[in-house]
Coordinates of C-alpha atoms in Angstrom, one line a residue:
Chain A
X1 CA -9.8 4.7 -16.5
X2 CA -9.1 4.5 -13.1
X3 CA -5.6 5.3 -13.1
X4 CA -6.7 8.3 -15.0
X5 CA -9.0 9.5 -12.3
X6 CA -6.4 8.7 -10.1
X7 CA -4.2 11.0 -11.9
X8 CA -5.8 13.9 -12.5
X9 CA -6.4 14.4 -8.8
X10 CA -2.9 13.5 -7.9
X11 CA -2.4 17.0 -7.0
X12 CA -5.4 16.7 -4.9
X13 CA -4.0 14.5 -2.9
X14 CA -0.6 15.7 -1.9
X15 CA -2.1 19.2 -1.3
X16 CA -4.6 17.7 1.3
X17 CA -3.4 14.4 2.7
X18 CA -2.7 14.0 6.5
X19 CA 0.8 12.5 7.1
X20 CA 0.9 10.5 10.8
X21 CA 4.7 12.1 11.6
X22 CA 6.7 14.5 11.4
X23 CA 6.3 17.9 13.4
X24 CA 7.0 19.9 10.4
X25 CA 4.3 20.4 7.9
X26 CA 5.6 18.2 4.4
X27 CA 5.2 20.2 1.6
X28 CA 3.1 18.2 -1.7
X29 CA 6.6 17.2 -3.1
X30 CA 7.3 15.7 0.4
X31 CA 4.1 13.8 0.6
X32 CA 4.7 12.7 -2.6
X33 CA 7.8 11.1 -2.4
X34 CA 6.6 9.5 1.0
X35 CA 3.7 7.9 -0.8
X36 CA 5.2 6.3 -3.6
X37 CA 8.0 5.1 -1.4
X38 CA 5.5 3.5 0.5
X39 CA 3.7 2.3 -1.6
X40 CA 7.2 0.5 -3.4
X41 CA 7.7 -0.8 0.4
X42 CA 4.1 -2.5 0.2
X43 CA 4.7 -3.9 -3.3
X44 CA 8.0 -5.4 -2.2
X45 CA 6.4 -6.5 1.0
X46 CA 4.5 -8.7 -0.8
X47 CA 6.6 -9.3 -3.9
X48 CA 8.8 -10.6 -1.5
X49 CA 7.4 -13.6 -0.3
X50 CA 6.3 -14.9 -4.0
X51 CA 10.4 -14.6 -5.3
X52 CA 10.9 -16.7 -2.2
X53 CA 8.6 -19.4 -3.3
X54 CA 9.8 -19.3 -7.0
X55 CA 12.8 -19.5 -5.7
X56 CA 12.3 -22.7 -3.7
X57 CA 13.1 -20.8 -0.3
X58 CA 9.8 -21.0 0.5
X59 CA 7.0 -24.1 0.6
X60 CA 4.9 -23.2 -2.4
X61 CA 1.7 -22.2 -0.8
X62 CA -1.0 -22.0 -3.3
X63 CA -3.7 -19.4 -2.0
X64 CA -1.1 -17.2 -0.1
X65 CA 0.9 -16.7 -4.1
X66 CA -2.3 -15.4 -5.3
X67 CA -3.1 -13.6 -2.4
X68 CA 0.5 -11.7 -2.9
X69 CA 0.2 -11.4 -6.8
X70 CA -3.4 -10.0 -6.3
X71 CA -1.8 -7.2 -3.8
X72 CA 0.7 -6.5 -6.2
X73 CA -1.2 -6.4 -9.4
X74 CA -3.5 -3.9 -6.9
X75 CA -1.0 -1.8 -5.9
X76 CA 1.2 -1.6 -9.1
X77 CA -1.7 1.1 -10.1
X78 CA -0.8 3.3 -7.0
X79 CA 2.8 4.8 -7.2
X80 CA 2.4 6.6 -10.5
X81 CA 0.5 9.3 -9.0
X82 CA 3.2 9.9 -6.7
X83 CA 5.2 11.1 -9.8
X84 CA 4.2 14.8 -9.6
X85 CA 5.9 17.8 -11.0
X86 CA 9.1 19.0 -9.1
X87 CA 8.8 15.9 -6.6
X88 CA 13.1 15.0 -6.7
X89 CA 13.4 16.3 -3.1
X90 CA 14.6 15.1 0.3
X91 CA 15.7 11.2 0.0
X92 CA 14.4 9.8 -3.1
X93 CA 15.8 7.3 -6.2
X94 CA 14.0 8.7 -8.4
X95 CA 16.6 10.3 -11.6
X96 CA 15.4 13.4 -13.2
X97 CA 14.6 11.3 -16.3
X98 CA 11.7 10.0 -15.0
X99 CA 10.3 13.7 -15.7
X100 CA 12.2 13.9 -18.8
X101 CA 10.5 10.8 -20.3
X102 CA 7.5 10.7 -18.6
X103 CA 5.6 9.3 -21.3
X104 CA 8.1 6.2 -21.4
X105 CA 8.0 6.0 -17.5
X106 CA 4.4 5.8 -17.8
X107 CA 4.8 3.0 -20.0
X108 CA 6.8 1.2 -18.4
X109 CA 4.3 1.1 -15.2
X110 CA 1.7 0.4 -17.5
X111 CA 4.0 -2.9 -18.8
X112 CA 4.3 -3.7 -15.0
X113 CA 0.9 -3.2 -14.2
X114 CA 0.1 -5.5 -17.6
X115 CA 2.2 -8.6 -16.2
X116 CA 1.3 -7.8 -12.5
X117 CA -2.1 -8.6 -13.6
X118 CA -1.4 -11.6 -15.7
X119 CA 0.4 -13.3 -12.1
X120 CA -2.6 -12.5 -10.3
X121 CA -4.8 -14.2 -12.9
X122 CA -2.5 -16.8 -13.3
X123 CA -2.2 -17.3 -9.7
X124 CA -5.8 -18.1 -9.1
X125 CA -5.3 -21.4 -10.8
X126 CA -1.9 -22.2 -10.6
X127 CA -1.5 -25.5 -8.6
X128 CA 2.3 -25.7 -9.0
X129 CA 5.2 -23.3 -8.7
X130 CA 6.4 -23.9 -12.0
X131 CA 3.5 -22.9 -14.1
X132 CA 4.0 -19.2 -12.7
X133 CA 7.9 -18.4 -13.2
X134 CA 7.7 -17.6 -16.3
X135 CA 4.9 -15.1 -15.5
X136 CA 6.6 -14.2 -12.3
X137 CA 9.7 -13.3 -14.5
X138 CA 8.1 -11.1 -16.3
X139 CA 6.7 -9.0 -13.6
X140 CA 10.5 -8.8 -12.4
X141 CA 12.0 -7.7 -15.4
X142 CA 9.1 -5.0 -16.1
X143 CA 10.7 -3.8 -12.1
X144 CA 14.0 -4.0 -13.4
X145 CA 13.3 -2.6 -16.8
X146 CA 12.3 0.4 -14.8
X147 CA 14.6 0.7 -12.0
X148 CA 17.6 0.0 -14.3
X149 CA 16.3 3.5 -16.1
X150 CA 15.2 5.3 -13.2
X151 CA 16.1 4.6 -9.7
X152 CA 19.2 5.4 -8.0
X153 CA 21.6 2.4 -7.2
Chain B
X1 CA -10.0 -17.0 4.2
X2 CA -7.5 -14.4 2.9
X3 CA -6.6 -12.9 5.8
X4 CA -6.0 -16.0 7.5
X5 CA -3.8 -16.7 5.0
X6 CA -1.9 -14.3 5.0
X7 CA -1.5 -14.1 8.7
X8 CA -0.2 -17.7 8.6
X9 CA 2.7 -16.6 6.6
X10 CA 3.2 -13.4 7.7
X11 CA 6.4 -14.6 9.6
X12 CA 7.1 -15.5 6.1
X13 CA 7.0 -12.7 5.1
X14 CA 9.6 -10.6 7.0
X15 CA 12.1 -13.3 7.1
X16 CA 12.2 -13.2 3.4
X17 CA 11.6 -9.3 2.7
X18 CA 14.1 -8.0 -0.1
X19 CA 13.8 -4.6 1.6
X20 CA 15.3 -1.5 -0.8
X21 CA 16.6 1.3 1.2
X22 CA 19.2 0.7 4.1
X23 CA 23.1 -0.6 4.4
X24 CA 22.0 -2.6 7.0
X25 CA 20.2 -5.7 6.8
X26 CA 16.3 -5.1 9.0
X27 CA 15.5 -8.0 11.4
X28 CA 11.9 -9.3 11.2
X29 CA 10.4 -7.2 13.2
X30 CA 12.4 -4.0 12.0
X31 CA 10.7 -5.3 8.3
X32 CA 7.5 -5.8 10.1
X33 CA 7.5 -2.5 11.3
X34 CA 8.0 -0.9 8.4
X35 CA 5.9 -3.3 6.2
X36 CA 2.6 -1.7 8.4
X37 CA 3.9 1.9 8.4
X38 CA 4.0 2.0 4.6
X39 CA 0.8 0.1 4.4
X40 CA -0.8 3.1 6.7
X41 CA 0.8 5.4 5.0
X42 CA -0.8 4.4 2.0
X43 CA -4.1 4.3 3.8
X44 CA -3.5 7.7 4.8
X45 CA -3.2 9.2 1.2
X46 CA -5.9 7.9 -0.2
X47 CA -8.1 8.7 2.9
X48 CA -7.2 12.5 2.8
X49 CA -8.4 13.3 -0.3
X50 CA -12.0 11.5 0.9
X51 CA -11.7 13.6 3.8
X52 CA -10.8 16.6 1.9
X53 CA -14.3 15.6 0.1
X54 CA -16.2 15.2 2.8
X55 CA -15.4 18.5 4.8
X56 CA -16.2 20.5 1.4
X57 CA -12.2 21.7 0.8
X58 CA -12.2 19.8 -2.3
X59 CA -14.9 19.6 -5.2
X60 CA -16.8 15.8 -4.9
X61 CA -15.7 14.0 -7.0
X62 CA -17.8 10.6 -7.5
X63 CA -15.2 8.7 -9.0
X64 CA -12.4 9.5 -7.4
X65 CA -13.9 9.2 -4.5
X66 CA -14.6 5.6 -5.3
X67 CA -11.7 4.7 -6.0
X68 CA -9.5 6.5 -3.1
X69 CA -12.9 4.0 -1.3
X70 CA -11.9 1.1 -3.1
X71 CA -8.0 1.6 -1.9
X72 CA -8.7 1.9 1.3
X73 CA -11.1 -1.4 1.5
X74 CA -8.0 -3.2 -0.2
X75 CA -5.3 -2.1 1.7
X76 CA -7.3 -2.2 5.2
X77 CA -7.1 -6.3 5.4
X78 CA -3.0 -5.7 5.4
X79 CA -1.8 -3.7 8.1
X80 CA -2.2 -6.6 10.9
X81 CA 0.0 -9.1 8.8
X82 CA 2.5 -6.8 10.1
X83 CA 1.8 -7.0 13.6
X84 CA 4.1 -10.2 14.4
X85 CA 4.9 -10.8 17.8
X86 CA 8.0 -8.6 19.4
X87 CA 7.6 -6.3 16.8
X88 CA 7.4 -3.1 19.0
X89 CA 10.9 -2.2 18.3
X90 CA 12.2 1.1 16.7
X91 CA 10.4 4.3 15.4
X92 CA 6.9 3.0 16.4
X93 CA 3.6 4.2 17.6
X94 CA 2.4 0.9 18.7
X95 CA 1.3 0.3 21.9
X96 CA 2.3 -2.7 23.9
X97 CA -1.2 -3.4 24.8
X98 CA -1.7 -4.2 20.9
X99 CA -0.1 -7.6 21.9
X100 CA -1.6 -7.5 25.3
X101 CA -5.1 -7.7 23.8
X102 CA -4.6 -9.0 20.5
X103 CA -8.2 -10.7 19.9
X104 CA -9.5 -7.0 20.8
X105 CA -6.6 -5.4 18.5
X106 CA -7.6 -8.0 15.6
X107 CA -11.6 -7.3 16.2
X108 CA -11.2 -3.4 15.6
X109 CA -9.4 -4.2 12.6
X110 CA -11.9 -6.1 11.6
X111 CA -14.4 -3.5 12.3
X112 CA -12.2 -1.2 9.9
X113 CA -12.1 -3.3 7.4
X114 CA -15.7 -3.9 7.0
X115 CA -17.0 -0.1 7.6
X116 CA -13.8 0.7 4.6
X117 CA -15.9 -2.2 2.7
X118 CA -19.3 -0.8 2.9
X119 CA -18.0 2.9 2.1
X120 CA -16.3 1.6 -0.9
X121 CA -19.6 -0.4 -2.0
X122 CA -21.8 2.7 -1.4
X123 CA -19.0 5.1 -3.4
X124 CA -19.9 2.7 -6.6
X125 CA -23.1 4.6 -6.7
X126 CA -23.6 8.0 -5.1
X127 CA -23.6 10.7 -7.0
X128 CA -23.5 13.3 -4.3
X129 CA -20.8 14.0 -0.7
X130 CA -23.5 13.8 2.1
X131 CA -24.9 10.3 0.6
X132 CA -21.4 9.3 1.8
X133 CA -20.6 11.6 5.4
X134 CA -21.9 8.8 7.3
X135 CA -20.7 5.8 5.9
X136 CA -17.4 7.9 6.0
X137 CA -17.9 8.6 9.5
X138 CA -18.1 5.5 10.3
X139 CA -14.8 4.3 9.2
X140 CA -12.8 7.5 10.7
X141 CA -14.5 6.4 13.8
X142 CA -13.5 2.9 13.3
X143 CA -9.6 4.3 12.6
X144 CA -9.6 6.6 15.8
X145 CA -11.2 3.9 18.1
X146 CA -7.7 1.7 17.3
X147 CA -5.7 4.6 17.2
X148 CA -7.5 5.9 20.9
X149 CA -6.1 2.9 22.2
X150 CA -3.2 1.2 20.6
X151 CA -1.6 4.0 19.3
X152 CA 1.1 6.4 20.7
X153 CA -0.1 10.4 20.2

């Protein structure tokens, strides 16, 4: 529902939004692309920190995990409307097939979305690392299900 | 609680940051940096279109409106996490007296965060733009009175 609202004013947004910098004017494909990138850099900002931990890099800390998985599962409804028509301009890793399948791209968000949100339930009650890497796996792969499709190397 | 959570291990954070984009490996502080750019970024694009409401450029919209509200609640308690110390290095608009004053800095995020809270709470229900100018006022004001003084024009 909400993504849905989100969506249909995507063009909305890039027609209107205020970008910080930059002396020239972005066009909506430019603000595009510089939202969802950002929006990836906040996702990994926080994803992050939570590989470190299942990784044992990091001292599990219970309440910060969740924290983290709850950004993540928050955010992983953003980029999508970043997605907009004729938006493969300036630096981006976004293939062309994203637009050519953009009913399986969708889908594959929605999977990541899906498992984002099971970690962040998870995480709420998880007292140990262990009970969350198999979640946390999942929420990796549904990335790299994705990225393997449709992102650059 | 949160955010004091995720302050405490937002050094953490940048020393473990898979970052995507870039041949070079980012110190700390470059991820740090770049971590709060995206996260205003972000900000940014959801706060146009509410903007774009609010001046009568676009039609209201109640629940998109609520939503872009609810974003920017969420995403207001993360920027700070990526104001770690000697991180005024690089492409940045930060101020050096954001470290000078960093109880003051931390306060008038505070302030944004709540005004962003109470807009998104009264977005839930209005049903009509000038219920929400003030509210909305309220939080541009609490961005600008940062921005007046910790950030570079």
């Amino acid at each position: 529902m909400k993504r849905q609202t989100a969506l249909s004013c995507a063009a909305v947004l890039f027609a209107v939004t205020a970008v910080a910098h930059g002396a020239e004017e972005p066009t909506p494909a430019e603000r595009a692309v510089g939202y969802r990138q950002s929006v990836f850099h906040v996702i990994a900002g926080n994803f992050g920190p939570m590989a470190g931990m299942v990784k044992g890099e990091i001292p599990f800390d219970a309440k910060a995990f969740a924290l983290r998985a709850e950004r993540v599962a928050f955010l992983s409804t953003l980029p999508l409307e970043g997605f907009i028509p004729d938006s493969r301009v300036g630096k981006t890793d976004a293939k062309a097939e994203i637009w050519e399948n953009m009913d399986d791209f969708k889908a594959k968000m929605e999977t990541f979305q899906t498992e984002a949100g099971k970690l962040a339930e998870a995480a709420k009650t998880a007292s140990a690392i262990d009970a969350l890497k198999p979640q946390f796996g999942k929420v990796g792969q549904a990335c790299k299900d994705c990225h393997d499709k449709y992102k650059e190397d």
